[in-house]
Structure formats: C-alpha cells, structure tokens
Amino acid sequence: MGSTERDAVTGRETTGHEWDGIKELNTPLPKWWVYVFIATIVWSFGYWVVYPAWPGISGYTKGLIGYNTRASLDETMQAASEARRQWTDRIAASSVEEIAADPDLLAYSVAGGRTLFAENCAPCHGAGGEGAPGYPNLADDSWMWGGELATIEQTIRYGVRSGHESARVSEMPRFGLDGLLERGQISDAAEHVLSLSGASTDAAAAARGATVYAENCASCHGETGAGNRELGAPALNDAIWLYAGDKAGIEQQVTKPRHGVMPTWSGRLDEVSIKLLSVYVHSLGGGE
Amino acid sequence: MNAQSPSLAKRAPDSPPRESGKLYADHIKVYPQRVWGRFRKLKWTALAVLLGIYYLAPWLRWDRGPGAPDQAILIDMPSRRAYFFFIEIWPQEVYFLAGLLILGALGLFLATSLFGRVWCGFACPQTVWTDLFMQVERWIEGDRNRRMKLDKAPLSFEKLWRKSAKHAAWLAISVATGGAWIFYFNDAPTVLGQLVTGEASFAVYGFIGLFTSTTYLLAGWAREQVCIYMCPWPRFQSAMFDEHSLLVTYEEWRGEPRGHAKAGKPVPGQGDCIDCGLCVRVCPTGIDIRNGQQLACIGCALCVDACNSVMEKIGRPRDLIAYDSLARSEARSQGRHDRLRLLRPRTFIYAGLLALGAAIMLAALTMRSTVELGVLPDRAPVFVRLSDGSIRNGYTLKVSNKTREDRAYSLSMDGPAGALVAVLGQEENGAPTLEVKKDSVGSFRLFVTYPKDAIDEGKFPLSVTIRDLTTGEVSRHDTVFSAPR
C-alpha cells in the first residue's frame, strides 16, 4: 500500500492509489465480511479431506466419506430403475399388442421408447424415425418386412442381414454386374418400374421393360410391383424409395444393388427395451 | 443526496475513530435507545399486523372440493400447484407470479416516490424481525445504557443468564419463524402434527433449520449490516424519490447552529438543536440524521419521535426532525411556505402502471380457463411422405384439465378441406375424443394427412380446437402444416 493520506473534502483516508490525479477513498470491508470470507476458505480445506481431491502417481486421495461420482451415478440409476419397476414388470409380462391396447402402458412406452430410440436408433433412422437414403423411414406407411407390432418387434430383435440365424435376410441379384441383363434391358426395366407409380416419361421404353420385369423382377417384387414382405422385397409402385426414386438411381440398384444391415438388438437391449422400441416405432405413424 | 458511504464516515459521536491502515472496518455495535411517540406506535402496529398475517395466514382454510387441498394459501411443490384463495396456479402459469412481483415492485416505487423508504422503515421483514429482537433484548438486558454497561462488564452470573436468556428467546422466535415458513408449503395441521411426533420429512426439518438460522443471524446479529451492506434496495432507491417526496428530514435552517441550551432559555444566535444526541441514540442503524439524506437511513422516523419529545421538553415547536420534502425544507429556510406536492408526474406514472398491471392481472385471472390446449408440431421429421404420395404431419397435443373431474374433449380441426385426422390409439376417421383425468395434463399424438393434390406446396396455417363435452368450454390453438416445397 502506498502512502495513505486524508482526503480534504470528506475527511476520510485514501487507499494511496492514484490514477491521473484521481485518488480512491479507502472503504474497508466490514470485519464480519472478512471473517465470513476466511471461513469459506477454511471450509474449503474440509472438502480436500472429505472428498476425493488430490491426484497421486497411481491413484488419488479417496476422501473420508469415499464419495465417487461413478458409484453415485450407479445408485441413482438403480433407484430410477427401481422406481420404473411398477411399469417395467407389467411390460415384461405383456405382449406388444397388449401394451398398445392399454392407454397407460402405451403412453409409458411411447415416452420411454423415444429415449431409447434417440440413444440407439437415431444415428441411422433419424431423430424422428424419418430415415435417410439407405435407411428406411419408420414414420411412413411403407414397410419392407411388415409394420405390425409383432413384425417390427422381430426386426428389432434379430436385425436385418446381421448374421443372426433368425435375422431377416434378402438379396437382390446383381443383374448388371453379373451379366444377367444387358445395359439396355436394365434401362427399360427401370423405366417400367417408374411407370408402376405413374412416373414414367417414356412409354415405349416402359413397354419394352415390362417383359424384362416380368421375367426377372416380378417373382419377388410382384406383377404390379406391390412388393413382398415375406421376402423383404420393397414395393416399387409407391412414392417411397429407399435409395433414389429417379431412373439413374433405379438403374444403379438393379446393376449393383446395395444391401443395408441392421444389427441384432437382442442381447444389446433387454426385452423390456425392445418392446418399448417396438411400440414406439409403431406409434410414429405408420404402424399397422 | 449524499453520495458517499455515510455509515463509515459519520458514526455516532461516541464511536471510536478508525485505526489507520486497517484492511477492514471494525463493527461498531449499535445500541438503539427506547423511544415513545407517534411513529413508534405506528411501527408497533405494523409489526403486530405483519407478524399476525405471517403466522396466521397458513391456517386459513378454503374449500376447493374433494381431493383438493383446503389450505387458503399453499405452494404445493411435489404436485406443482400454487393456491391462493380462489386462485390456482399451474407451473406454466408462472407469469402470474412474475406479474405479482412486477406489481410489488411498482407498489414499492409508488410508495418510495411519495414517502421515501417507508417499506424499509416499517414493513420490510428485516426491520420487523429486528424490531422484535431489539424489544426482546430490552426486556432482558435493559435499555441502551444498561446494555452497554453489561457488554463492558466482566463475566458474571448476571451477565451470563441475561445473555443466555436473550439468545434463547431469539432462537425460540427464530424457530417459530422458520416453522411458520414451511406451513406455506405443506398442509399446516398435518405438518404440525408430524413435527410434534417427529415424523416430518428431512426437507421440513432442513428448511426450519435454514430459516431459523437466517432469522437468528439476520435479526439478532447482522441487523443494520443487512441494510447497509447486503440489501440492493438502498443503492437504487434514490432514483425513486425526488425533492418533493416526504422524507425523514432534519430542518437544518431551524436547528443550526446547534448548541446546548436549557429549557425555556434560548441562547441568542443559536438554533433549536440543543445537540442532545437523542436522535442518534435511538437510531437503529446508528446514523446521525442531521448529516442529511444518507444510504444507511431506513426512514423509520424514530428520530422524529425522539426529537419531538425533546422539543416539547424545552418548549420549542415540534418537527425539527420531520417527514418533510427537501423542496419544502429549502423553501422554509428562505421564509416561504410551499405546498406539499405529492401528486407529481412521477407518482401518476407509477400509479398508472400499477393500476394497469393490476387490471391486466385481474382480467387474466378471471378469464383463466379450465382447459388449455397446446399443439406442438413435430420437428423431426417436419412431414412424412406416405406411399400414395400424400403428406402427413405429426403433432403432440397437451391438454390441461384444470378441473377436479375427469373430462372428455371432442377434437376438431380447421384447415383446407380433404384432411384425414387421426389420434394415436383411436380409430382413423372417427370423431376423436380426448379423455383427460382430473387436475392433470393429457398427452396425445395427432396425425393430419392431406392427399397429394389437395394442398399447395410449403406451409399453411391450421388450427386445432377442443371442446369440453361437459361444459362446452373451448380451447383453440393455431399451428402450421408443413409440406415439401
């Protein structure tokens, strides 16, 4: 502290600091304020003793009460799951159809399923199940493997082309790459596929493609392109496309098909979670 | 106004001078002396009324029908409801609380612009409880001089029992204060029973402990320190009053030059102030009002009572210290008598705003509906294209049933023709009925589908209306339908 002096106007001491001729009056803190401040510092030493505080070479000081955020989280999660038991027990004992028919269970499952969906499904299928190219939209009314509660549950449980023995498997032949069809035939077939949903612009090509389609595609996708859920063959006569709905996209999928994979969730998620997810996905709007 | 911090510079005359170079200011204990008079009576009345309201209000009952709490004033945290007589507030209506706080602030502004710091001096809980604690202190330890003597005296049996009795009484009042506080958050008779049998929750004991300790510390120990160092109100109150506000004022023109004088024998050339120091000794914040307006003055007017008693004794006119405006005091010093100007643009603006706020609140409360619909359009996905090319939007409906009965609501939608409306869990194309249990919020999923050619591209407005099937009360919510561009 510099030299303090008495201010002539107020008769009070200055702090001795001076800025461009301006001096600051000394306004000391009340004593109790200083004591409270010191008390908070003393209090902080208590934290070092009671809680984990100092890192060491191979560990850290554990503190007197042995507090641990991870253990505390475990306890909280345990308590939360205990609190949910009144619901989860009922869900474990019910089928997905029974859950969807009970307004209380339905409300619980939609709320719980939303969280599970965000944690497990949203990276591929989108936050609201809106999908992405190659990843089916779960909110619409078009289903490759079926949109009933039970079929959705089965798809979630075992996955698609996941390697599980109960997984849903289908394969579209590589018509172009394996030389099964000529390039012109593929182009005509693609035009015919577009015509199934009324999107064709070349009637002659579409007519030529009808024969190719009947001989090569109709066995799985159906004469009218309605698809076949037993085989996982998507409908081709609607406005929904998994990859692309333009001619080039269809040609590409016939020439060198892409096949999506969905993991097996059985074993990763418990049975209750799979049921919650099934009901939630069914509730997104496309459930049958 | 006096801008410097007067509490430090201008202390009671008997306070010791501060040591030079100290990093903190020693606490100078204030020993307010007992005083009688008009404002002291007013303060006692305010204290009795305010404490009476505080302790009795939670015990008032108000019948709200079966299943509802019958406590007139109750903030029910676990079930997220607040009750005030006929008013019931849900968490989403917390703007009523904001409105109440705004009204409170405007009321303070108005009172301050008229009468200075009347809130601080008469109605603030800090003042009320400090006053009560000081009175208890006087009963047990005696008045100012005896208290000062007792503090200086060495420890003796008398000092010990008087001090112990005082702190015990303070703690008893504090426990009662903290105890009454939790009655506002729980059913009062129930929780009192639980307290007596020791079955109350940890939170109840915790909050009683918290408010016991704050009452004891703030009213017993901190006192004027709260007003001077902790409270923000003294810092900006000077923006609310002006030279026409009635403030506790020392009529300097009449009092100065001050000097000692005997009753009935005025000294020529000397003012009316006989420098007896009584105004300083009765001051609860330990200041000298003769130094003018200052931050530490809480406007309690006890110095007015003190000075009037002295003026009567020496046979001089009363009101050397009085509620007076600075402008009138100034005019008087020049021999003029100005009229009091309580009605000023400032007071009209504050009163107008207060009336406006109160009217809005009253209207909002009387028009508060018993059903409320909220519609949240889905954000992901904004719309869904169905296999036949039609476009579907999803919405989450929140229906608040604020009645005490289970209710059902019919749902209708206004928008371009051709819409298909469905509620999750109900038949498509039926007339959707939303059932909501009493006193709760029901959540529903609504799907609206338009055929491919029925709508233009982009967004257009929709509105959803629900109608209470029992009372016919209607709640409507506007929203949008999003289609691809």
mmCIF file of N, CA, C and O in Angstrom, chain B residues 226-292:
data_model
loop_
_atom_site.group_PDB
_atom_site.id
_atom_site.type_symbol
_atom_site.label_atom_id
_atom_site.label_comp_id
_atom_site.label_asym_id
_atom_site.label_seq_id
_atom_site.Cartn_x
_atom_site.Cartn_y
_atom_site.Cartn_z
ATOM 1 N N VAL B 226 -27.275 -5.676 7.303
ATOM 2 C CA VAL B 226 -28.051 -6.169 6.160
ATOM 3 C C VAL B 226 -28.468 -4.994 5.286
ATOM 4 O O VAL B 226 -28.297 -5.008 4.066
ATOM 5 N N CYS B 227 -28.997 -3.929 5.926
ATOM 6 C CA CYS B 227 -29.481 -2.780 5.173
ATOM 7 C C CYS B 227 -28.342 -2.046 4.473
ATOM 8 O O CYS B 227 -28.485 -1.559 3.361
ATOM 9 N N ILE B 228 -27.201 -1.961 5.146
ATOM 10 C CA ILE B 228 -26.115 -1.136 4.618
ATOM 11 C C ILE B 228 -25.280 -1.900 3.591
ATOM 12 O O ILE B 228 -24.910 -1.370 2.555
ATOM 13 N N TYR B 229 -24.998 -3.193 3.873
ATOM 14 C CA TYR B 229 -24.054 -3.909 3.012
ATOM 15 C C TYR B 229 -24.694 -4.945 2.096
ATOM 16 O O TYR B 229 -24.151 -5.297 1.060
ATOM 17 N N MET B 230 -25.820 -5.555 2.518
ATOM 18 C CA MET B 230 -26.340 -6.676 1.751
ATOM 19 C C MET B 230 -27.481 -6.284 0.820
ATOM 20 O O MET B 230 -27.615 -6.836 -0.257
ATOM 21 N N CYS B 231 -28.336 -5.396 1.250
ATOM 22 C CA CYS B 231 -29.571 -5.141 0.505
ATOM 23 C C CYS B 231 -29.301 -4.236 -0.703
ATOM 24 O O CYS B 231 -28.633 -3.217 -0.583
ATOM 25 N N PRO B 232 -29.821 -4.612 -1.877
ATOM 26 C CA PRO B 232 -29.624 -3.770 -3.067
ATOM 27 C C PRO B 232 -30.555 -2.556 -3.105
ATOM 28 O O PRO B 232 -30.275 -1.578 -3.782
ATOM 29 N N TRP B 233 -31.648 -2.611 -2.365
ATOM 30 C CA TRP B 233 -32.678 -1.573 -2.450
ATOM 31 C C TRP B 233 -32.152 -0.176 -2.112
ATOM 32 O O TRP B 233 -32.419 0.775 -2.849
ATOM 33 N N PRO B 234 -31.357 -0.002 -1.019
ATOM 34 C CA PRO B 234 -30.850 1.337 -0.712
ATOM 35 C C PRO B 234 -30.005 1.914 -1.843
ATOM 36 O O PRO B 234 -29.896 3.129 -1.972
ATOM 37 N N ARG B 235 -29.415 1.042 -2.668
ATOM 38 C CA ARG B 235 -28.500 1.531 -3.708
ATOM 39 C C ARG B 235 -29.249 2.238 -4.828
ATOM 40 O O ARG B 235 -28.704 3.131 -5.453
ATOM 41 N N PHE B 236 -30.481 1.774 -5.126
ATOM 42 C CA PHE B 236 -31.167 2.447 -6.233
ATOM 43 C C PHE B 236 -32.451 3.170 -5.811
ATOM 44 O O PHE B 236 -33.156 3.702 -6.630
ATOM 45 N N GLN B 237 -32.716 3.212 -4.501
ATOM 46 C CA GLN B 237 -33.927 3.897 -4.070
ATOM 47 C C GLN B 237 -33.889 5.383 -4.396
ATOM 48 O O GLN B 237 -34.930 5.989 -4.626
ATOM 49 N N SER B 238 -32.708 5.977 -4.454
ATOM 50 C CA SER B 238 -32.639 7.419 -4.673
ATOM 51 C C SER B 238 -33.126 7.777 -6.076
ATOM 52 O O SER B 238 -33.392 8.942 -6.347
ATOM 53 N N ALA B 239 -33.258 6.779 -6.955
ATOM 54 C CA ALA B 239 -33.825 7.050 -8.275
ATOM 55 C C ALA B 239 -35.337 7.198 -8.197
ATOM 56 O O ALA B 239 -35.963 7.695 -9.111
ATOM 57 N N MET B 240 -35.931 6.714 -7.096
ATOM 58 C CA MET B 240 -37.390 6.710 -6.988
ATOM 59 C C MET B 240 -37.932 7.961 -6.289
ATOM 60 O O MET B 240 -39.061 8.321 -6.493
ATOM 61 N N PHE B 241 -37.151 8.558 -5.399
ATOM 62 C CA PHE B 241 -37.696 9.765 -4.779
ATOM 63 C C PHE B 241 -36.950 11.013 -5.252
ATOM 64 O O PHE B 241 -35.867 10.935 -5.822
ATOM 65 N N ASP B 242 -37.601 12.145 -5.075
ATOM 66 C CA ASP B 242 -37.030 13.406 -5.547
ATOM 67 C C ASP B 242 -37.227 14.464 -4.464
ATOM 68 O O ASP B 242 -37.572 14.140 -3.325
ATOM 69 N N GLU B 243 -37.062 15.717 -4.841
ATOM 70 C CA GLU B 243 -37.100 16.769 -3.818
ATOM 71 C C GLU B 243 -38.515 17.015 -3.276
ATOM 72 O O GLU B 243 -38.693 17.781 -2.343
ATOM 73 N N HIS B 244 -39.545 16.370 -3.886
ATOM 74 C CA HIS B 244 -40.908 16.556 -3.383
ATOM 75 C C HIS B 244 -41.407 15.362 -2.568
ATOM 76 O O HIS B 244 -42.526 15.376 -2.087
ATOM 77 N N SER B 245 -40.615 14.306 -2.466
ATOM 78 C CA SER B 245 -41.026 13.157 -1.668
ATOM 79 C C SER B 245 -40.914 13.502 -0.187
ATOM 80 O O SER B 245 -40.036 14.266 0.220
ATOM 81 N N LEU B 246 -41.826 12.927 0.596
ATOM 82 C CA LEU B 246 -41.762 13.132 2.045
ATOM 83 C C LEU B 246 -40.699 12.214 2.628
ATOM 84 O O LEU B 246 -40.835 10.986 2.589
ATOM 85 N N LEU B 247 -39.649 12.819 3.142
ATOM 86 C CA LEU B 247 -38.551 12.018 3.692
ATOM 87 C C LEU B 247 -38.316 12.452 5.135
ATOM 88 O O LEU B 247 -38.693 13.562 5.531
ATOM 89 N N VAL B 248 -37.674 11.572 5.897
ATOM 90 C CA VAL B 248 -37.282 11.969 7.248
ATOM 91 C C VAL B 248 -36.164 13.017 7.112
ATOM 92 O O VAL B 248 -35.090 12.723 6.608
ATOM 93 N N THR B 249 -36.490 14.234 7.511
ATOM 94 C CA THR B 249 -35.614 15.363 7.198
ATOM 95 C C THR B 249 -35.291 16.160 8.467
ATOM 96 O O THR B 249 -36.173 16.438 9.283
ATOM 97 N N TYR B 250 -34.058 16.525 8.598
ATOM 98 C CA TYR B 250 -33.636 17.438 9.670
ATOM 99 C C TYR B 250 -33.716 18.861 9.117
ATOM 100 O O TYR B 250 -33.101 19.159 8.097
ATOM 101 N N GLU B 251 -34.540 19.719 9.784
ATOM 102 C CA GLU B 251 -34.715 21.094 9.296
ATOM 103 C C GLU B 251 -33.502 21.903 9.718
ATOM 104 O O GLU B 251 -33.505 22.565 10.749
ATOM 105 N N GLU B 252 -32.506 21.839 8.849
ATOM 106 C CA GLU B 252 -31.215 22.413 9.194
ATOM 107 C C GLU B 252 -31.295 23.919 9.420
ATOM 108 O O GLU B 252 -30.660 24.460 10.328
ATOM 109 N N TRP B 253 -32.148 24.579 8.617
ATOM 110 C CA TRP B 253 -32.282 26.046 8.712
ATOM 111 C C TRP B 253 -32.739 26.475 10.102
ATOM 112 O O TRP B 253 -32.446 27.558 10.572
ATOM 113 N N ARG B 254 -33.465 25.547 10.775
ATOM 114 C CA ARG B 254 -34.025 25.888 12.090
ATOM 115 C C ARG B 254 -33.101 25.420 13.217
ATOM 116 O O ARG B 254 -33.025 26.036 14.272
ATOM 117 N N GLY B 255 -32.424 24.333 12.962
ATOM 118 C CA GLY B 255 -31.643 23.714 14.040
ATOM 119 C C GLY B 255 -30.258 24.311 14.229
ATOM 120 O O GLY B 255 -29.726 24.311 15.333
ATOM 121 N N GLU B 256 -29.686 24.817 13.123
ATOM 122 C CA GLU B 256 -28.291 25.243 13.191
ATOM 123 C C GLU B 256 -28.182 26.750 13.467
ATOM 124 O O GLU B 256 -29.084 27.506 13.080
ATOM 125 N N PRO B 257 -27.114 27.267 14.038
ATOM 126 C CA PRO B 257 -26.055 26.454 14.650
ATOM 127 C C PRO B 257 -26.515 25.803 15.942
ATOM 128 O O PRO B 257 -27.161 26.441 16.744
ATOM 129 N N ARG B 258 -26.208 24.538 16.061
ATOM 130 C CA ARG B 258 -26.653 23.802 17.243
ATOM 131 C C ARG B 258 -25.793 24.150 18.455
ATOM 132 O O ARG B 258 -24.665 24.612 18.297
ATOM 133 N N GLY B 259 -26.324 23.934 19.625
ATOM 134 C CA GLY B 259 -25.559 24.201 20.840
ATOM 135 C C GLY B 259 -26.411 23.903 22.051
ATOM 136 O O GLY B 259 -27.640 23.806 21.950
ATOM 137 N N HIS B 260 -25.774 23.701 23.181
ATOM 138 C CA HIS B 260 -26.522 23.346 24.383
ATOM 139 C C HIS B 260 -27.360 24.519 24.878
ATOM 140 O O HIS B 260 -26.963 25.663 24.778
ATOM 141 N N ALA B 261 -28.515 24.195 25.387
ATOM 142 C CA ALA B 261 -29.385 25.240 25.934
ATOM 143 C C ALA B 261 -30.291 24.614 26.974
ATOM 144 O O ALA B 261 -30.581 23.430 26.915
ATOM 145 N N LYS B 262 -30.747 25.406 27.912
ATOM 146 C CA LYS B 262 -31.665 24.922 28.954
ATOM 147 C C LYS B 262 -33.097 25.188 28.517
ATOM 148 O O LYS B 262 -33.359 26.069 27.706
ATOM 149 N N ALA B 263 -34.038 24.454 29.134
ATOM 150 C CA ALA B 263 -35.437 24.618 28.784
ATOM 151 C C ALA B 263 -35.891 26.045 29.044
ATOM 152 O O ALA B 263 -35.628 26.600 30.110
ATOM 153 N N GLY B 264 -36.589 26.604 28.030
ATOM 154 C CA GLY B 264 -37.150 27.926 28.194
ATOM 155 C C GLY B 264 -36.130 29.060 28.159
ATOM 156 O O GLY B 264 -36.483 30.203 28.350
ATOM 157 N N LYS B 265 -34.862 28.758 27.971
ATOM 158 C CA LYS B 265 -33.838 29.811 27.904
ATOM 159 C C LYS B 265 -33.049 29.686 26.613
ATOM 160 O O LYS B 265 -31.922 29.193 26.611
ATOM 161 N N PRO B 266 -33.656 30.138 25.493
ATOM 162 C CA PRO B 266 -32.929 30.027 24.235
ATOM 163 C C PRO B 266 -31.687 30.915 24.228
ATOM 164 O O PRO B 266 -31.715 32.028 24.770
ATOM 165 N N VAL B 267 -30.612 30.397 23.693
ATOM 166 C CA VAL B 267 -29.374 31.174 23.583
ATOM 167 C C VAL B 267 -29.447 31.988 22.304
ATOM 168 O O VAL B 267 -29.737 31.441 21.249
ATOM 169 N N PRO B 268 -29.232 33.326 22.370
ATOM 170 C CA PRO B 268 -29.320 34.139 21.152
ATOM 171 C C PRO B 268 -28.308 33.693 20.104
ATOM 172 O O PRO B 268 -27.188 33.313 20.442
ATOM 173 N N GLY B 269 -28.782 33.689 18.836
ATOM 174 C CA GLY B 269 -27.895 33.315 17.735
ATOM 175 C C GLY B 269 -27.728 31.821 17.581
ATOM 176 O O GLY B 269 -26.977 31.356 16.728
ATOM 177 N N GLN B 270 -28.431 31.080 18.374
ATOM 178 C CA GLN B 270 -28.289 29.633 18.314
ATOM 179 C C GLN B 270 -29.582 29.012 17.787
ATOM 180 O O GLN B 270 -30.668 29.531 18.053
ATOM 181 N N GLY B 271 -29.476 27.905 17.051
ATOM 182 C CA GLY B 271 -30.651 27.239 16.503
ATOM 183 C C GLY B 271 -31.362 26.429 17.560
ATOM 184 O O GLY B 271 -30.994 26.416 18.734
ATOM 185 N N ASP B 272 -32.416 25.703 17.077
ATOM 186 C CA ASP B 272 -33.222 24.932 18.009
ATOM 187 C C ASP B 272 -32.566 23.629 18.445
ATOM 188 O O ASP B 272 -32.935 23.055 19.469
ATOM 189 N N CYS B 273 -31.625 23.114 17.667
ATOM 190 C CA CYS B 273 -30.990 21.847 18.037
ATOM 191 C C CYS B 273 -30.084 22.064 19.229
ATOM 192 O O CYS B 273 -29.158 22.889 19.173
ATOM 193 N N ILE B 274 -30.388 21.348 20.307
ATOM 194 C CA ILE B 274 -29.563 21.525 21.504
ATOM 195 C C ILE B 274 -28.476 20.475 21.572
ATOM 196 O O ILE B 274 -27.817 20.292 22.593
ATOM 197 N N ASP B 275 -28.295 19.734 20.453
ATOM 198 C CA ASP B 275 -27.206 18.762 20.341
ATOM 199 C C ASP B 275 -27.235 17.745 21.476
ATOM 200 O O ASP B 275 -26.210 17.386 22.027
ATOM 201 N N CYS B 276 -28.493 17.286 21.822
ATOM 202 C CA CYS B 276 -28.592 16.317 22.914
ATOM 203 C C CYS B 276 -28.199 14.926 22.443
ATOM 204 O O CYS B 276 -27.910 14.047 23.249
ATOM 205 N N GLY B 277 -28.244 14.682 21.119
ATOM 206 C CA GLY B 277 -27.798 13.388 20.580
ATOM 207 C C GLY B 277 -28.829 12.283 20.695
ATOM 208 O O GLY B 277 -28.543 11.137 20.369
ATOM 209 N N LEU B 278 -30.054 12.622 21.123
ATOM 210 C CA LEU B 278 -31.056 11.577 21.284
ATOM 211 C C LEU B 278 -31.431 10.944 19.931
ATOM 212 O O LEU B 278 -31.642 9.738 19.831
ATOM 213 N N CYS B 279 -31.488 11.796 18.878
ATOM 214 C CA CYS B 279 -31.847 11.265 17.561
ATOM 215 C C CYS B 279 -30.846 10.212 17.113
ATOM 216 O O CYS B 279 -31.215 9.259 16.419
ATOM 217 N N VAL B 280 -29.595 10.399 17.493
ATOM 218 C CA VAL B 280 -28.570 9.414 17.114
ATOM 219 C C VAL B 280 -28.710 8.149 17.958
ATOM 220 O O VAL B 280 -28.592 7.029 17.467
ATOM 221 N N ARG B 281 -29.008 8.341 19.260
ATOM 222 C CA ARG B 281 -29.051 7.192 20.169
ATOM 223 C C ARG B 281 -30.229 6.264 19.902
ATOM 224 O O ARG B 281 -30.151 5.083 20.170
ATOM 225 N N VAL B 282 -31.338 6.813 19.353
ATOM 226 C CA VAL B 282 -32.479 5.945 19.091
ATOM 227 C C VAL B 282 -32.387 5.285 17.712
ATOM 228 O O VAL B 282 -33.169 4.398 17.400
ATOM 229 N N CYS B 283 -31.441 5.719 16.888
ATOM 230 C CA CYS B 283 -31.416 5.239 15.501
ATOM 231 C C CYS B 283 -31.011 3.764 15.423
ATOM 232 O O CYS B 283 -29.960 3.390 15.926
ATOM 233 N N PRO B 284 -31.836 2.937 14.797
ATOM 234 C CA PRO B 284 -31.493 1.517 14.699
ATOM 235 C C PRO B 284 -30.292 1.235 13.786
ATOM 236 O O PRO B 284 -29.724 0.144 13.847
ATOM 237 N N THR B 285 -29.925 2.177 12.906
ATOM 238 C CA THR B 285 -28.725 1.941 12.098
ATOM 239 C C THR B 285 -27.556 2.786 12.586
ATOM 240 O O THR B 285 -26.485 2.760 11.996
ATOM 241 N N GLY B 286 -27.758 3.534 13.666
ATOM 242 C CA GLY B 286 -26.654 4.245 14.304
ATOM 243 C C GLY B 286 -26.136 5.439 13.535
ATOM 244 O O GLY B 286 -24.963 5.779 13.640
ATOM 245 N N ILE B 287 -27.003 6.099 12.746
ATOM 246 C CA ILE B 287 -26.521 7.251 11.975
ATOM 247 C C ILE B 287 -27.017 8.549 12.603
ATOM 248 O O ILE B 287 -27.832 8.549 13.514
ATOM 249 N N ASP B 288 -26.508 9.663 12.070
ATOM 250 C CA ASP B 288 -26.902 10.991 12.517
ATOM 251 C C ASP B 288 -27.688 11.637 11.384
ATOM 252 O O ASP B 288 -27.122 12.006 10.351
ATOM 253 N N ILE B 289 -29.008 11.786 11.585
ATOM 254 C CA ILE B 289 -29.878 12.301 10.525
ATOM 255 C C ILE B 289 -29.532 13.738 10.202
ATOM 256 O O ILE B 289 -29.824 14.246 9.116
ATOM 257 N N ARG B 290 -28.863 14.410 11.125
ATOM 258 C CA ARG B 290 -28.518 15.824 10.900
ATOM 259 C C ARG B 290 -27.467 15.983 9.812
ATOM 260 O O ARG B 290 -27.213 17.078 9.333
ATOM 261 N N ASN B 291 -26.852 14.855 9.401
ATOM 262 C CA ASN B 291 -25.899 14.927 8.292
ATOM 263 C C ASN B 291 -26.603 14.879 6.941
ATOM 264 O O ASN B 291 -25.963 14.816 5.899
ATOM 265 N N GLY B 292 -27.923 14.859 6.948
ATOM 266 C CA GLY B 292 -28.668 14.858 5.690
ATOM 267 C C GLY B 292 -29.030 13.457 5.231
ATOM 268 O O GLY B 292 -28.793 12.480 5.933
#
